[in-house]
Structure formats: structure tokens, C-alpha cells
PDB file of C-alpha atoms in Angstrom:
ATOM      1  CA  UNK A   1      97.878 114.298 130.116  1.00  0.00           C
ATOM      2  CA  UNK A   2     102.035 115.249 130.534  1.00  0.00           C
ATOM      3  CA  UNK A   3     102.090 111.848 132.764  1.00  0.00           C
ATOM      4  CA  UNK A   4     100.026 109.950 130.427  1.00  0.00           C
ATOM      5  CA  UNK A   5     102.633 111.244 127.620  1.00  0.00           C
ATOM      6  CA  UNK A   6     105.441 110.866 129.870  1.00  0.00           C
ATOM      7  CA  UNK A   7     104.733 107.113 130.513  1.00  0.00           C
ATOM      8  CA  UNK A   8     103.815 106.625 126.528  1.00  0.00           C
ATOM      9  CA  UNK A   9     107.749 107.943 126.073  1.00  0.00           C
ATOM     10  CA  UNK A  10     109.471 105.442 128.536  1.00  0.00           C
ATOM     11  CA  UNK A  11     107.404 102.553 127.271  1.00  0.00           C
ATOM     12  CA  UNK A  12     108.106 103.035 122.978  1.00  0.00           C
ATOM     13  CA  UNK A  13     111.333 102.484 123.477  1.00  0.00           C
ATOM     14  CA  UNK A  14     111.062  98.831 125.194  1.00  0.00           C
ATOM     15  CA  UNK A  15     108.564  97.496 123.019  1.00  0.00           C
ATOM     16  CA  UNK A  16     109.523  95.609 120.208  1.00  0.00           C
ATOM     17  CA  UNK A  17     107.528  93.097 118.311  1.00  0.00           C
ATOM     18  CA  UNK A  18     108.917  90.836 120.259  1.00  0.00           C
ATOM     19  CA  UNK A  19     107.278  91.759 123.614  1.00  0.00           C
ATOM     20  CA  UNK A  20     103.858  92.659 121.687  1.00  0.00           C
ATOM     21  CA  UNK A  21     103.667  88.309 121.165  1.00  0.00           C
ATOM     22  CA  UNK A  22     103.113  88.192 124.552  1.00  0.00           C
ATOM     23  CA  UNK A  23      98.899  88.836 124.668  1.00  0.00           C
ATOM     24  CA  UNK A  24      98.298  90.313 128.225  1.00  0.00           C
ATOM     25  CA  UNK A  25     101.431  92.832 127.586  1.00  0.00           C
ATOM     26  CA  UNK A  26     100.135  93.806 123.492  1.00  0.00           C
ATOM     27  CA  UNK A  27      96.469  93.998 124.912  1.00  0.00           C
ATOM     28  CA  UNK A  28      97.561  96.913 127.939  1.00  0.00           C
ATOM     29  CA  UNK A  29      99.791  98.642 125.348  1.00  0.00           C
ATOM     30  CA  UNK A  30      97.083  99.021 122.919  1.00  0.00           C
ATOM     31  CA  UNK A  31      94.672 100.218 125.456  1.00  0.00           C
ATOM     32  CA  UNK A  32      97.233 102.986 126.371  1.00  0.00           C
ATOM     33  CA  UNK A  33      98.242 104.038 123.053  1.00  0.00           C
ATOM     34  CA  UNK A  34      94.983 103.794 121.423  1.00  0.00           C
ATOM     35  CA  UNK A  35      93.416 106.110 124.431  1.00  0.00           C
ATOM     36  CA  UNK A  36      96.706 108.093 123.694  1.00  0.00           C
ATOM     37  CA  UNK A  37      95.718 108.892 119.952  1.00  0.00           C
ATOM     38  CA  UNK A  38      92.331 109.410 120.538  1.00  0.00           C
ATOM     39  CA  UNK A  39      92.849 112.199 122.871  1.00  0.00           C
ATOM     40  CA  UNK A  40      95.470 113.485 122.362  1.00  0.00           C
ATOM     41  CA  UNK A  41      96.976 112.859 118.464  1.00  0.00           C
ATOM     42  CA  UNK A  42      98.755 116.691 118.260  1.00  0.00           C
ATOM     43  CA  UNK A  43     101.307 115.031 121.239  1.00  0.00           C
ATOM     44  CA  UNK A  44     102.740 112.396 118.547  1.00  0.00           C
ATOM     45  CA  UNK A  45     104.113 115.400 116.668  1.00  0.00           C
ATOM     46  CA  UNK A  46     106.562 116.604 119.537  1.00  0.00           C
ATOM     47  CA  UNK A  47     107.879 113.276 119.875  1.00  0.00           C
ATOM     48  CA  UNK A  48     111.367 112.666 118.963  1.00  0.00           C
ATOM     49  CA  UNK A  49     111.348 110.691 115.592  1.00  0.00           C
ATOM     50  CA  UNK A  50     112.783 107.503 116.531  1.00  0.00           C
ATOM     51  CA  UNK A  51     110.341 107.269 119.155  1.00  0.00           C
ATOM     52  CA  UNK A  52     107.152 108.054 116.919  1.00  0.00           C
ATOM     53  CA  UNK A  53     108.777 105.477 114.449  1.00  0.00           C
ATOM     54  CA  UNK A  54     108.579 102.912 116.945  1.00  0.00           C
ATOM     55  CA  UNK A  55     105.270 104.231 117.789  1.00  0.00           C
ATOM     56  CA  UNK A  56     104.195 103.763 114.463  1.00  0.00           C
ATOM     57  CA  UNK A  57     105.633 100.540 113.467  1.00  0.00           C
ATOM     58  CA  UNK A  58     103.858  99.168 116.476  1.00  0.00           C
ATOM     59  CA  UNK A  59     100.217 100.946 115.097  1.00  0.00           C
ATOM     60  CA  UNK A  60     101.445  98.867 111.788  1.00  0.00           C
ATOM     61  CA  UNK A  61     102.381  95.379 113.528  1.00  0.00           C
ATOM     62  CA  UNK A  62      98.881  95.760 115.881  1.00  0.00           C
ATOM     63  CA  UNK A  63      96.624  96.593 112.275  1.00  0.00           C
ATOM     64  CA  UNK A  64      97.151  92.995 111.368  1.00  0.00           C
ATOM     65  CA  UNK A  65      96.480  91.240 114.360  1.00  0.00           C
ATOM     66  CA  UNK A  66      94.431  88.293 115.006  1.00  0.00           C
ATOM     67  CA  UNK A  67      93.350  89.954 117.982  1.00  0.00           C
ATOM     68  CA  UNK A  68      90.163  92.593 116.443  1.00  0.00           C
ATOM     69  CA  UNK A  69      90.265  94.859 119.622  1.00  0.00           C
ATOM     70  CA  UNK A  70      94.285  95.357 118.881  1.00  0.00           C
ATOM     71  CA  UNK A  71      93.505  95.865 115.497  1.00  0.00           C
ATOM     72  CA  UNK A  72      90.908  98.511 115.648  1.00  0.00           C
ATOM     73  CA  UNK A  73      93.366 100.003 118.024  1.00  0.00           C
ATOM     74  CA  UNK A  74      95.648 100.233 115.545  1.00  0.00           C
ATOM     75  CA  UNK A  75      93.849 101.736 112.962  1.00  0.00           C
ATOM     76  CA  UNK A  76      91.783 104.239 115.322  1.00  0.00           C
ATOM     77  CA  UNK A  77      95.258 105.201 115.674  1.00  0.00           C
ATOM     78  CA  UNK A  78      96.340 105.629 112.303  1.00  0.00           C
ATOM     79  CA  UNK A  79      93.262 107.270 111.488  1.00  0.00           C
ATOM     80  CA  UNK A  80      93.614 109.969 114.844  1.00  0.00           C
ATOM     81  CA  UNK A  81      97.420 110.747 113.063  1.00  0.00           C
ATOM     82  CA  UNK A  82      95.805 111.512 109.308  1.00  0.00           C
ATOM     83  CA  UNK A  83      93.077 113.526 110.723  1.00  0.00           C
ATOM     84  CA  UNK A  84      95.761 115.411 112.957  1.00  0.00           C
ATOM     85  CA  UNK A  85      97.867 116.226 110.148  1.00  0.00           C
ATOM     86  CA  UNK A  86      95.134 117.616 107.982  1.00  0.00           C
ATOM     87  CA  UNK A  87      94.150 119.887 110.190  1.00  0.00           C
ATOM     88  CA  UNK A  88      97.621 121.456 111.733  1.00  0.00           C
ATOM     89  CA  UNK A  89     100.273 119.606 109.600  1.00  0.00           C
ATOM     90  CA  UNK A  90     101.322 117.995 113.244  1.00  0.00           C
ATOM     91  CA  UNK A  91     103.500 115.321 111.550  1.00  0.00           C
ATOM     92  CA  UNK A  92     105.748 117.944 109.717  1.00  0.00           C
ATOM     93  CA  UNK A  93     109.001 117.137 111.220  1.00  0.00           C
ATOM     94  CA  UNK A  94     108.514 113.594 111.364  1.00  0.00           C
ATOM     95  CA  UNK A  95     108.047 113.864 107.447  1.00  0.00           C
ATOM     96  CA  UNK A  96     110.953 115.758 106.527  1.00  0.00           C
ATOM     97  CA  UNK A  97     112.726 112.467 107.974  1.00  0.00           C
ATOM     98  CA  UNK A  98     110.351 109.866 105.950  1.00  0.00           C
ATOM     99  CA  UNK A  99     108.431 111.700 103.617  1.00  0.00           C
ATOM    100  CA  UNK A 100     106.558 108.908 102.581  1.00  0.00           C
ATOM    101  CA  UNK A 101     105.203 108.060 105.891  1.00  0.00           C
ATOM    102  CA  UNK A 102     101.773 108.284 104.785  1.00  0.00           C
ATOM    103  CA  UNK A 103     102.221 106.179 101.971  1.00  0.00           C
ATOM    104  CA  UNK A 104     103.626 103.437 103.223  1.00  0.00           C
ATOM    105  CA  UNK A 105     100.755 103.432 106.073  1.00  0.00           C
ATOM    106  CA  UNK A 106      97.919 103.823 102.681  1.00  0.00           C
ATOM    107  CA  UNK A 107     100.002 100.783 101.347  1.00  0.00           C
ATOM    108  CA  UNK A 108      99.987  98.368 104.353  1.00  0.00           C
ATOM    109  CA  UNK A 109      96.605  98.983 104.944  1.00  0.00           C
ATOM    110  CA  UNK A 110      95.407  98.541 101.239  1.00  0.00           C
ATOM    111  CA  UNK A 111      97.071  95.075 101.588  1.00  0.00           C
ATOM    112  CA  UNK A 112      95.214  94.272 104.359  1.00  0.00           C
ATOM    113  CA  UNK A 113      92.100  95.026 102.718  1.00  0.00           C
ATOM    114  CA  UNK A 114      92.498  93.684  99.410  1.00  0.00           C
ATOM    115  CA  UNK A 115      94.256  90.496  99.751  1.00  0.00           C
ATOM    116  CA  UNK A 116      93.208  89.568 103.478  1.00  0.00           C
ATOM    117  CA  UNK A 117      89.858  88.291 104.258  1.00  0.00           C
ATOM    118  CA  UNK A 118      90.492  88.418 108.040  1.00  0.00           C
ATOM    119  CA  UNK A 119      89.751  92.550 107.100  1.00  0.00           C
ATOM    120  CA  UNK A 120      85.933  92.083 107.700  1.00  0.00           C
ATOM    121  CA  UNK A 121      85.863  91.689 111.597  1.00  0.00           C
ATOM    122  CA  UNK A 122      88.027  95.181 111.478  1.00  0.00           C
ATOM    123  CA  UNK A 123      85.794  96.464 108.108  1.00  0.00           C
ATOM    124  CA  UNK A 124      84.964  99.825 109.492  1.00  0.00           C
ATOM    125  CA  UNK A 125      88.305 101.047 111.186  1.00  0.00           C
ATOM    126  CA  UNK A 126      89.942 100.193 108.227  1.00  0.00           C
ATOM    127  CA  UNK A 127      87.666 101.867 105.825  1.00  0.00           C
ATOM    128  CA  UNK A 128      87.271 105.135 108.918  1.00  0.00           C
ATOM    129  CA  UNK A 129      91.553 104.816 108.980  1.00  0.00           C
ATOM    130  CA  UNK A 130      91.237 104.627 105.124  1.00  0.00           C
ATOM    131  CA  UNK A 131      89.480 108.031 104.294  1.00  0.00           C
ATOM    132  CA  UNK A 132      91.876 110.510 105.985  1.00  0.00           C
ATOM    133  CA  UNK A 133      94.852 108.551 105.020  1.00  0.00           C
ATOM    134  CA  UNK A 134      93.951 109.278 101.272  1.00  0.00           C
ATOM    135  CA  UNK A 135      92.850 112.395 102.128  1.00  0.00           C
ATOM    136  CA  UNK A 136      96.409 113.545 103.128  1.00  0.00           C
ATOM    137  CA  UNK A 137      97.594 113.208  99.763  1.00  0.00           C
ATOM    138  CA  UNK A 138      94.958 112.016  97.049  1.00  0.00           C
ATOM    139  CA  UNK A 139      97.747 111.816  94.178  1.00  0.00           C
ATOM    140  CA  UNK A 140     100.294 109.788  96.133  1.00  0.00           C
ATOM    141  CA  UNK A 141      97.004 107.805  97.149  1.00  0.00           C
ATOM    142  CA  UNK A 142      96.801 106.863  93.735  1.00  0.00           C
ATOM    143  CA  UNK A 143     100.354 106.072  93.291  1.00  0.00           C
ATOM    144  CA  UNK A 144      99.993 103.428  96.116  1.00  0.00           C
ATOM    145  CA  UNK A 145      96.457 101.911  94.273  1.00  0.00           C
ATOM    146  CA  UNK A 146      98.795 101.486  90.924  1.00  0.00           C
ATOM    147  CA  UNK A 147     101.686 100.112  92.999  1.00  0.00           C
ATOM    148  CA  UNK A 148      99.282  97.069  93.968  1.00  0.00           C
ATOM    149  CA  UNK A 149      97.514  96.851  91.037  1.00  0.00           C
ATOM    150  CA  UNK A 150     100.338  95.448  89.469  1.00  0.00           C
ATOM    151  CA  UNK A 151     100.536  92.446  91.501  1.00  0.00           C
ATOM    152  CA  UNK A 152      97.306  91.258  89.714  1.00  0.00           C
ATOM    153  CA  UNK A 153      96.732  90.145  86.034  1.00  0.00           C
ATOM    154  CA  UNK A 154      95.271  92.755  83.623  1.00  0.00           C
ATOM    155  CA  UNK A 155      91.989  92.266  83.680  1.00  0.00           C
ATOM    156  CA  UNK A 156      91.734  92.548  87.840  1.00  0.00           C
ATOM    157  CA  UNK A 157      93.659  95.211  87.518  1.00  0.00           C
ATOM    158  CA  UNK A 158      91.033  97.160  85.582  1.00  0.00           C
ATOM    159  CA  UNK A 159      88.606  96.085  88.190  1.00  0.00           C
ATOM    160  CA  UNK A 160      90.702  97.053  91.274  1.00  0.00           C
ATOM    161  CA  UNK A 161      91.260 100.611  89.306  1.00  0.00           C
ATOM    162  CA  UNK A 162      87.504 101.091  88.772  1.00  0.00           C
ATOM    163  CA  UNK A 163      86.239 100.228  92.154  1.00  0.00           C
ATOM    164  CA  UNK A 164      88.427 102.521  93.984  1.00  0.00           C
ATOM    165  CA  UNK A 165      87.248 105.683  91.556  1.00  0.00           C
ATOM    166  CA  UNK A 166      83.844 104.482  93.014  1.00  0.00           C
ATOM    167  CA  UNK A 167      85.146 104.493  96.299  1.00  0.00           C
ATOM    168  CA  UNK A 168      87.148 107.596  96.022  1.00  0.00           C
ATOM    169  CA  UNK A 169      84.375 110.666  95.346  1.00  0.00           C
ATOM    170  CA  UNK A 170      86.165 113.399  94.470  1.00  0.00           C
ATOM    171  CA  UNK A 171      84.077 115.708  97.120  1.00  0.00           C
ATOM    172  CA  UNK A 172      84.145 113.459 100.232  1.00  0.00           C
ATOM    173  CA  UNK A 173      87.926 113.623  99.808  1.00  0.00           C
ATOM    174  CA  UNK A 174      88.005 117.199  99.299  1.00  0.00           C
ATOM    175  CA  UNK A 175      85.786 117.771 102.708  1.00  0.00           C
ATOM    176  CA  UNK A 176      88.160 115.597 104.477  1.00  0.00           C
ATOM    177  CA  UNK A 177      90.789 117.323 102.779  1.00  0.00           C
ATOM    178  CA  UNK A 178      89.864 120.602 103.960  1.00  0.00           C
ATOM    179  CA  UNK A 179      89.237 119.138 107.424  1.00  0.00           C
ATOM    180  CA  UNK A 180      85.875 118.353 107.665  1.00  0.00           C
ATOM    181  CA  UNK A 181      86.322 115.112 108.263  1.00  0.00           C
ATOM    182  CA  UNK A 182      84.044 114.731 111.250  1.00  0.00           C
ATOM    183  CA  UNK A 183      80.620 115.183 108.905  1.00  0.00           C
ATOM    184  CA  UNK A 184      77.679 112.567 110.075  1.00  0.00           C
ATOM    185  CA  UNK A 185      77.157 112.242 105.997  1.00  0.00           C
ATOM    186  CA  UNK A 186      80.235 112.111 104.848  1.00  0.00           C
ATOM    187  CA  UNK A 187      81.100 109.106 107.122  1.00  0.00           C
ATOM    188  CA  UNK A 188      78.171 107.201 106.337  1.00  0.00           C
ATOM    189  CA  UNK A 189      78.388 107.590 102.522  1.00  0.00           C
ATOM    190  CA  UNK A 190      82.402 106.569 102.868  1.00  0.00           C
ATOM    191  CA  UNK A 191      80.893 103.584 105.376  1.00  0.00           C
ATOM    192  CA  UNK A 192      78.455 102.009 102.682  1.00  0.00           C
ATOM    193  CA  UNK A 193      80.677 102.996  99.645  1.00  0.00           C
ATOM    194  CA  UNK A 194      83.613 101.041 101.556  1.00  0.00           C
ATOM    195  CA  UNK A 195      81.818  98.001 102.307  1.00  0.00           C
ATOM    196  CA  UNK A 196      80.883  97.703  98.993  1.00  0.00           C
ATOM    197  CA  UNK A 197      84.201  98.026  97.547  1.00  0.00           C
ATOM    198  CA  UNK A 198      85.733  94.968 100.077  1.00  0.00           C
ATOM    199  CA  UNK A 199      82.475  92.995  98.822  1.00  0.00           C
ATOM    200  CA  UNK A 200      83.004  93.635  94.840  1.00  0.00           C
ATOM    201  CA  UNK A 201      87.484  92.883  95.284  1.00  0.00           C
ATOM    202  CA  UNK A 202      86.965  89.928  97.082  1.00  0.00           C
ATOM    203  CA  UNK A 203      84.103  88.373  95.153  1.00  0.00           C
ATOM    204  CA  UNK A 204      85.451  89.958  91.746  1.00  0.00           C
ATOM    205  CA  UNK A 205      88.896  90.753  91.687  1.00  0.00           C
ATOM    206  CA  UNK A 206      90.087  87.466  94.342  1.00  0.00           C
ATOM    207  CA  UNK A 207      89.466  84.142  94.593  1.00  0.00           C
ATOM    208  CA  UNK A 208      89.922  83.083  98.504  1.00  0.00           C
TER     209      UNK A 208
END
């Protein structure tokens, strides 16, 4: 694990978007930071904050890739750093630098989903990166939803707000809340409530 880490330290600082163009290179950093997050998401907290900011600009950059095994990286990863900071507040430091971490991951993501259509080879890492990220903060959640809202006419704007208060039941995001995000139900409902909501804004709300 400390070697694993210790590598993960020495590499963040030489990757730039730059070097993640080059496909063999992104592919073998993704692979290492997305086994990284998985097993170990409580390290990213101890990591000096210009490092996790490169580490998470990179999770940001690989979410919209062409590539769907970079992508799901990506968001696996985002998703590990959520559920980490519900449960033990891991990313406390790093948010007394950029307190709106989290929303600026919620709005990059809700982006992706709304106004890409590239979203449905990735559909259920983004919705399973989705959950906890609201979860962190349902309020500034909503902020983000009304944020991009307003990029769209009135009367898709009504449509956007209603399908995420289907999407968003009040008691799956309190049991993810209150760390219980790893319930066989709860991901299932959030699954099929998800994939509905992609299906109704891009057949409803967009025209592609």
C-alpha cells in the first residue's frame, strides 16, 4: 500500500493533460489511480493539496474521455472520494482550501450528463459517482441543478427541475447521507431511477 501511495505521489506531479493525450501513458495512469481509489480512498486525504488538486483535475479531464474504460475510471474515482468523505470527513483539509470542491465535481458531471450524449456508454458510473456526490451536500446539490437550469429556456427548465426531484428521493439520499451507501436496494432503485432521468432530458428537455 505505502509503495503503491508512494509511486501515486511522484507520478501527480508530472502529469498534466498534456501527457494524458498520449493513450498508452492515460490508459496505465488510470489503471493505477483508479485501483488507488478503490482501495484505498482515506489515502487522498493526507495528500498535500496541490497534489490531490492535480489528482483531481486529472479524475475531471479522464470523466470525459472518449476512451469508456478511462472514463469509468474517473468516475469510480470520484465516487470512492464522496463515499470517503461521508463516512470520516477525509477531504476536510483539502476543503478548507476549495470549499466548493464537491460542487464543482456535481457540476462537471451534471454537464456531462445532461448535455452530452456520449454519457450512455459510461450511464452507470456516472449515475453510481452521482448519488454520493449529492449526498455530500443535498442543498448545494441543488444550487448546482439551478446553476444549469438556467442555460435552458423556461419551459426545459421546469422539466430539468422536475425530473431531478424524481431522481432525488429524499430517503435514498438520506441513507447515503448517513453512510449507508453500500445498500443492494438503494443502488438499484438510484440505477433505474437514473436511467430514466438521462432517457426523459435527452428525449424531453434536448434535441441532439
Amino acid at each position: 500500500t505505502e509503495v503503491i501511495f508512494y509511486g501515486l505521489q511522484q507520478i501527480l506531479p508530472l502529469m498534466t493533460q498534456g501527457l494524458l493525450h498520449f493513450p498508452t501513458l492515460c490508459k496505465q495512469y488510470f489503471t493505477l489511480v483508479g485501483f488507488m481509489m478503490d482501495s484505498y480512498p482515506k489515502k487522498v486525504g493526507v495528500l498535500p493539496y496541490d497534489l490531490f488538486n492535480g489528482l483531481l483535475d486529472s479524475l475531471l479531464f479522464g470523466m470525459s474521455h472518449t476512451d469508456s474504460f478511462i472514463s469509468k475510471s474517473s468516475l469510480e474515482g470520484m465516487a470512492a472520494l464522496a463515499r470517503e468523505h461521508i463516512e470520516t470527513q477525509a477531504l476536510s483539509q483539502h476543503l478548507s482550501h476549495n470549499p466548493a470542491i464537491f460542487e464543482n465535481c456535481c457540476s462537471r458531471l451534471l454537464n456531462e450528463v445532461i448535455f452530452q450524449a456520449i454519457i450512455w456508454d459510461r450511464l452507470e458510473p456516472a449515475g453510481m459517482a452521482l448519488l454520493p456526490l449529492a449526498a455530500v451536500d443535498i442543498n448545494k446539490f441543488a444550487t448546482v441543478v439551478n446553476t444549469i437550469s438556467q442555460q435552458l429556456d423556461l419551459e426545459k427548465q421546469q422539466r430539468l427541475q422536475t425530473a431531478f426531484q424524481r431522481l432525488m428521493q429524499p430517503d435514498v439520499i438520506l441513507k447515503v447521507s448517513n453512510g449507508n451507501y453500500g445498500g443492494r436496494n438503494n443502488r438499484l432503485r438510484f440505477k433505474k431511477d437514473f436511467e430514466i432521468f438521462v432517457k426523459d432530458i435527452h428525449s424531453a428537455v434536448l434535441v441532439f
